[in-house]
PDB file of C-alpha atoms in Angstrom:
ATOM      1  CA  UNK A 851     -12.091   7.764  -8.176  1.00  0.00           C
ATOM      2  CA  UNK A 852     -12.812   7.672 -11.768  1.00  0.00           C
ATOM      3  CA  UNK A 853     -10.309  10.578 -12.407  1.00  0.00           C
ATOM      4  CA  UNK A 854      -7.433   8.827 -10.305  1.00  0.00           C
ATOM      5  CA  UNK A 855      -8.034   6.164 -12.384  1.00  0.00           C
ATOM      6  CA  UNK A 856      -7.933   8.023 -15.538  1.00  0.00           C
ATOM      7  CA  UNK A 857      -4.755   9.579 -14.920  1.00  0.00           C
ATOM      8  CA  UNK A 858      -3.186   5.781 -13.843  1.00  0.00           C
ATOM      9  CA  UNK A 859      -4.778   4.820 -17.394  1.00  0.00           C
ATOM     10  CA  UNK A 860      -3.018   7.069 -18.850  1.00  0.00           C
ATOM     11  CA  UNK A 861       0.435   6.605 -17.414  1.00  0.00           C
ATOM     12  CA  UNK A 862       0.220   3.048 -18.296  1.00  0.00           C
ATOM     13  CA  UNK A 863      -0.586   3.882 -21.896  1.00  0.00           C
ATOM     14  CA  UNK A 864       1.944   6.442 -22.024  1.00  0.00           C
ATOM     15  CA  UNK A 865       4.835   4.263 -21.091  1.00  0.00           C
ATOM     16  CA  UNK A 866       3.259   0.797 -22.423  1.00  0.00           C
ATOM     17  CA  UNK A 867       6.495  -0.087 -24.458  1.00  0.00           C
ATOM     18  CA  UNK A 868       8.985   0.821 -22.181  1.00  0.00           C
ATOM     19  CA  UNK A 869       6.946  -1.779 -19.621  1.00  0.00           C
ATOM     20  CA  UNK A 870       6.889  -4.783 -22.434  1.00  0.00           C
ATOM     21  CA  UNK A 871      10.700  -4.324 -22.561  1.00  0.00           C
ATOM     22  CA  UNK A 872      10.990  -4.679 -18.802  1.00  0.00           C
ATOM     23  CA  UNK A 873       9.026  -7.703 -19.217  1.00  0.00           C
ATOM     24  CA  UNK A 874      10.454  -9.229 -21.489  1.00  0.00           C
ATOM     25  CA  UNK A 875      13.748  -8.478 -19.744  1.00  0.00           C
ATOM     26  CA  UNK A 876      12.802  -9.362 -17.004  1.00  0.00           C
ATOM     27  CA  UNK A 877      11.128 -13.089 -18.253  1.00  0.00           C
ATOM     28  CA  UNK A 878      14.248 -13.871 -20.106  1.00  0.00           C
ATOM     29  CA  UNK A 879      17.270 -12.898 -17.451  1.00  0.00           C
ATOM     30  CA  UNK A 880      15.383 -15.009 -14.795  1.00  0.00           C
ATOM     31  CA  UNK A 881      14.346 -17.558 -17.062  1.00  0.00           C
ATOM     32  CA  UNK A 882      18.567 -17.899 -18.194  1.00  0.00           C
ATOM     33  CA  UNK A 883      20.292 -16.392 -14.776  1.00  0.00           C
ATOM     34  CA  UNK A 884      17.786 -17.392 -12.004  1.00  0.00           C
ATOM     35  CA  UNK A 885      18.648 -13.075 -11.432  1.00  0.00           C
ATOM     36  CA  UNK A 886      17.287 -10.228 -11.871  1.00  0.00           C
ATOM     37  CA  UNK A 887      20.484  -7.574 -11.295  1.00  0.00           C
ATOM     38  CA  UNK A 888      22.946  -7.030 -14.040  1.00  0.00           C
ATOM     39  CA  UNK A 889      25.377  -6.322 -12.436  1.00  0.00           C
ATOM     40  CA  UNK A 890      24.957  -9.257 -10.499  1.00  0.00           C
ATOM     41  CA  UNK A 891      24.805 -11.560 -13.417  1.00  0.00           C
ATOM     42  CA  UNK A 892      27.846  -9.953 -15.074  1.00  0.00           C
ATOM     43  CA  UNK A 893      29.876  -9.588 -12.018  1.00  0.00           C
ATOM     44  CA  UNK A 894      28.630 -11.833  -9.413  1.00  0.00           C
ATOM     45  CA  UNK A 895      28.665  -9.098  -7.006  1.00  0.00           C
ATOM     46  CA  UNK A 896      25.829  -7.441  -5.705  1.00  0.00           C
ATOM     47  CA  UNK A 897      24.370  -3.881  -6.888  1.00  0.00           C
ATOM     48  CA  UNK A 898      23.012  -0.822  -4.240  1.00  0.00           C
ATOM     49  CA  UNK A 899      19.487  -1.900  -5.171  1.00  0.00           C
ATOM     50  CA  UNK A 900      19.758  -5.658  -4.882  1.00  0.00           C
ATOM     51  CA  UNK A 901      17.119  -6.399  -2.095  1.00  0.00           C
ATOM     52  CA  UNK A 902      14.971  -3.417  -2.748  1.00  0.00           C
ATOM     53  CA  UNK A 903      12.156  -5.236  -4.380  1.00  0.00           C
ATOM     54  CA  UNK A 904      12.025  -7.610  -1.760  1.00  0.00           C
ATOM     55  CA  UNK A 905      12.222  -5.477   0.979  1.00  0.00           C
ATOM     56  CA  UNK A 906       9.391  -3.298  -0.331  1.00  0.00           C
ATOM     57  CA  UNK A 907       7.269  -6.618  -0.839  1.00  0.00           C
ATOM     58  CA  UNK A 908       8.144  -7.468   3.147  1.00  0.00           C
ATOM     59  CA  UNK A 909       7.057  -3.653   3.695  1.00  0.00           C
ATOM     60  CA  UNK A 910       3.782  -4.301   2.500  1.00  0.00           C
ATOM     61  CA  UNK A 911       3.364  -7.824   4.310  1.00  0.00           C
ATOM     62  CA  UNK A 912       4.553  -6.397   7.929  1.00  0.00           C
ATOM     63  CA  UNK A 913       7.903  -8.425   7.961  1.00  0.00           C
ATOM     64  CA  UNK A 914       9.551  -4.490   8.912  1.00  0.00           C
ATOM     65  CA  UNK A 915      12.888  -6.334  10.383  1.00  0.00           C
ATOM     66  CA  UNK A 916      12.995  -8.726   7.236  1.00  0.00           C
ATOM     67  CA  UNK A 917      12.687  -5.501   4.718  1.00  0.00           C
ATOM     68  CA  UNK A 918      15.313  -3.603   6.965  1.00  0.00           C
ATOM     69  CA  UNK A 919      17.822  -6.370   6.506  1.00  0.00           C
ATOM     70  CA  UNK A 920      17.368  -7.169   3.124  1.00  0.00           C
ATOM     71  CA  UNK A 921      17.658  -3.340   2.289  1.00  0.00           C
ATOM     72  CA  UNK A 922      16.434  -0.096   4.504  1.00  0.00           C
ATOM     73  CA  UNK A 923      16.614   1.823   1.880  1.00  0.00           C
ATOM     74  CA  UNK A 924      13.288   0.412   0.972  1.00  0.00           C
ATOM     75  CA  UNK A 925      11.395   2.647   3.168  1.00  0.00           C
ATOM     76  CA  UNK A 926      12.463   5.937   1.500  1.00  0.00           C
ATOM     77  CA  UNK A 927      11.450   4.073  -1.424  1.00  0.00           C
ATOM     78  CA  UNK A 928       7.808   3.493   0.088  1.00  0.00           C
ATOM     79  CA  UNK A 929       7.983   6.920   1.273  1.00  0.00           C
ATOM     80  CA  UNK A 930       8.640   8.362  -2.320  1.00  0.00           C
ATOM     81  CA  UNK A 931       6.123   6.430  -3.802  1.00  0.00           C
ATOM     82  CA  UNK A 932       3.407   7.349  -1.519  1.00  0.00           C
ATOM     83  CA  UNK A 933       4.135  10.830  -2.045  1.00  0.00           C
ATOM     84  CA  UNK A 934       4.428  10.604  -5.670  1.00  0.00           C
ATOM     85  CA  UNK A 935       0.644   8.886  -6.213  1.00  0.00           C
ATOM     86  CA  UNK A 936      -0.465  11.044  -3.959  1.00  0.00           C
ATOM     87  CA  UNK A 937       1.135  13.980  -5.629  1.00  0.00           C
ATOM     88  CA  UNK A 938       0.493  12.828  -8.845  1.00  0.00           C
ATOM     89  CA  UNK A 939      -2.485  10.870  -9.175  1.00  0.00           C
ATOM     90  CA  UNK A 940      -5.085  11.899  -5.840  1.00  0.00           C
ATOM     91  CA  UNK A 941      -3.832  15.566  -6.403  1.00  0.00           C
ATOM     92  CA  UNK A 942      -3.359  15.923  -9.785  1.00  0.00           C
ATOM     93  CA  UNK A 943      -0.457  17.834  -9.413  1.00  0.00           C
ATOM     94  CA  UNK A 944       3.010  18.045 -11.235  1.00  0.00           C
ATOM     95  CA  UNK A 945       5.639  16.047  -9.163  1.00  0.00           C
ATOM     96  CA  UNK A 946       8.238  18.942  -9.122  1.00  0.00           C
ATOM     97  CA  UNK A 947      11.166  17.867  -6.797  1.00  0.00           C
ATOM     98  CA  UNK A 948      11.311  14.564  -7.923  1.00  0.00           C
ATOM     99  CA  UNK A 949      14.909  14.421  -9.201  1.00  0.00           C
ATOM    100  CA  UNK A 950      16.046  15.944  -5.557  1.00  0.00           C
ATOM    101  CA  UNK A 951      13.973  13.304  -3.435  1.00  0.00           C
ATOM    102  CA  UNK A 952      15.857  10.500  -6.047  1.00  0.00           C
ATOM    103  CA  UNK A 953      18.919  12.210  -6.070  1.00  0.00           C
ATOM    104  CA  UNK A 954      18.847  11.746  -1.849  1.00  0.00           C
ATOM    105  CA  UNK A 955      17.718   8.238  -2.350  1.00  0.00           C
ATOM    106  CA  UNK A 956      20.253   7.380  -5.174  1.00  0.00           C
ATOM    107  CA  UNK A 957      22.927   9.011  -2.540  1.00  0.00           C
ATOM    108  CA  UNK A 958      21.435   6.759   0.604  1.00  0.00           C
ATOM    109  CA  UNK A 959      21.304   3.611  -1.393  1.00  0.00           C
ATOM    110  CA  UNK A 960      25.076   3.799  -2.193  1.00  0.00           C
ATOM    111  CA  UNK A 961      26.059   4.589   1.274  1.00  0.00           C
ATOM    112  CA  UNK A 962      24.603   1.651   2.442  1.00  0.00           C
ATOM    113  CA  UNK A 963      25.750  -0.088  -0.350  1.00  0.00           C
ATOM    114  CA  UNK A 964      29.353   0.738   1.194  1.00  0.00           C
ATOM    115  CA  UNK A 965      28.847   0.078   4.506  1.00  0.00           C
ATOM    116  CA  UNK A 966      27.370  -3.291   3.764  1.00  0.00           C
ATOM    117  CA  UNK A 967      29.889  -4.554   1.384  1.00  0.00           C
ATOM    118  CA  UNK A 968      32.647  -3.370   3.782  1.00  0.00           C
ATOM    119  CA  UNK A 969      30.866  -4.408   7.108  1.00  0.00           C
ATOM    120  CA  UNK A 970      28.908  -7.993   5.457  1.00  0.00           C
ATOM    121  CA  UNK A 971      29.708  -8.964   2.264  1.00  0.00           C
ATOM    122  CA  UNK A 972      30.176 -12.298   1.530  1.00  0.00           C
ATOM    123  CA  UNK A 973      27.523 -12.457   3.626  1.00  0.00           C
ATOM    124  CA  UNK A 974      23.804 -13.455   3.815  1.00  0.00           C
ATOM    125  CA  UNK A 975      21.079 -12.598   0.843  1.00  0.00           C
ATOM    126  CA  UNK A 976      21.559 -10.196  -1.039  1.00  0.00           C
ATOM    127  CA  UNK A 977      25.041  -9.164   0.269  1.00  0.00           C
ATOM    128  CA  UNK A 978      26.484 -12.595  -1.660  1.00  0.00           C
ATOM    129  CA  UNK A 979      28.645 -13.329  -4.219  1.00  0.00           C
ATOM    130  CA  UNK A 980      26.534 -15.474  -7.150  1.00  0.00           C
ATOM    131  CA  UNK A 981      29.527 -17.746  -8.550  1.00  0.00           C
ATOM    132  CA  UNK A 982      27.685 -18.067 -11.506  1.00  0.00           C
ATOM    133  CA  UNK A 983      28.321 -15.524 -13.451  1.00  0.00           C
ATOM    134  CA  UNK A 984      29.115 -13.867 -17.156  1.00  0.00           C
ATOM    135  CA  UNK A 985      32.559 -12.542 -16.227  1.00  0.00           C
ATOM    136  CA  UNK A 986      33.324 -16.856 -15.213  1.00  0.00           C
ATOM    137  CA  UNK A 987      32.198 -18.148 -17.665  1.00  0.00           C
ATOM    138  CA  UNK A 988      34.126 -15.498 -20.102  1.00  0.00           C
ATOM    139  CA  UNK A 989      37.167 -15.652 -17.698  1.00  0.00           C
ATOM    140  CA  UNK A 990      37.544 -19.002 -16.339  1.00  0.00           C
ATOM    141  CA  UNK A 991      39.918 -17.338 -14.081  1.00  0.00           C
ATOM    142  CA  UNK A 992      37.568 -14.942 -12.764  1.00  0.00           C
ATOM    143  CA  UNK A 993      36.168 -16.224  -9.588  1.00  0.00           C
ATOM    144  CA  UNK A 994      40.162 -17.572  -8.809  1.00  0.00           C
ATOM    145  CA  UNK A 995      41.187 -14.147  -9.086  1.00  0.00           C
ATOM    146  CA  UNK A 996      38.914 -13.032  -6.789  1.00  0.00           C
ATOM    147  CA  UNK A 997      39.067 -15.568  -4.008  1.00  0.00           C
ATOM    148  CA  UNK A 998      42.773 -14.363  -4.124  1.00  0.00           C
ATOM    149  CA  UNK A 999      42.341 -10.779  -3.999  1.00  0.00           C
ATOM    150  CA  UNK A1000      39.422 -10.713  -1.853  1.00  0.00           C
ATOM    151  CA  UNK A1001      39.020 -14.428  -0.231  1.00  0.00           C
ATOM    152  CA  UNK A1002      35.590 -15.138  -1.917  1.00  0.00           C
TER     153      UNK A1002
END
């Protein structure tokens, strides 16, 4: 246990800034867009991974149907990271396939991405379209633009 916990030590060390600016990012985007996604608070539209984090939270509370709806692709991504602590922190081994196993995911996330904005979008969390966004407030005629094109 003490070794696992070593080599989580020093992963956390290792990328310490890099964390700090997701932080702070983080803080100040939600604290100023009430979003996370940037291409949501740019475009309004939704990204592939919007729902993800949620999902994965529902994942680890039992709400399986809630996480599937707000994005399946959240179970590859509970799948991955199981196998990657294991891999990498129980084991103590190098992670070698990683970029294919991200690579499928990356591929899975945008297929659903595609089905769901052709299939539910404007729809229900997080397949909506957030009105308030950078591109509006640039382009007051933004958001008329697309209710014409598009009808949201």
């Amino acid at each position: 246990m003490h070794l696992i916990l070593r080599r989580i030590a020093g992963n956390v060390k290792q990328y310490k800034w890099a964390a700090a600016a997701f932080l702070i990012y983080y803080f100040v985007v939600r604290s100023v867009f009430h979003a996370f996604c940037p291409l949501l608070i740019l475009t309004g539209f939704p990204c592939p991974g919007c729902g993800t984090t949620r999902a994965v939270i529902c994942i680890f509370t039992g709400q399986f149907v809630r996480a599937w709806n707000l994005n399946p692709c959240a179970y590859l991504w509970v799948i991955f990271l199981a196998w990657f602590c294991c891999r990498r922190y129980i084991m103590g081994k190098s992670v070698r396939g990683m970029t294919k196993w991200l690579a499928v995911i990356a591929a899975a996330m945008f297929a659903v991405y595609l089905y769901r904005m052709a299939t539910v979008f404007p729809g229900y969390p997080p397949m909506s379209f957030k009105r308030d966004n950078i591109l509006n407030r640039l382009l007051p005629f933004y958001n008329d633009l697309l209710r014409h094109l598009f009808g949201i």
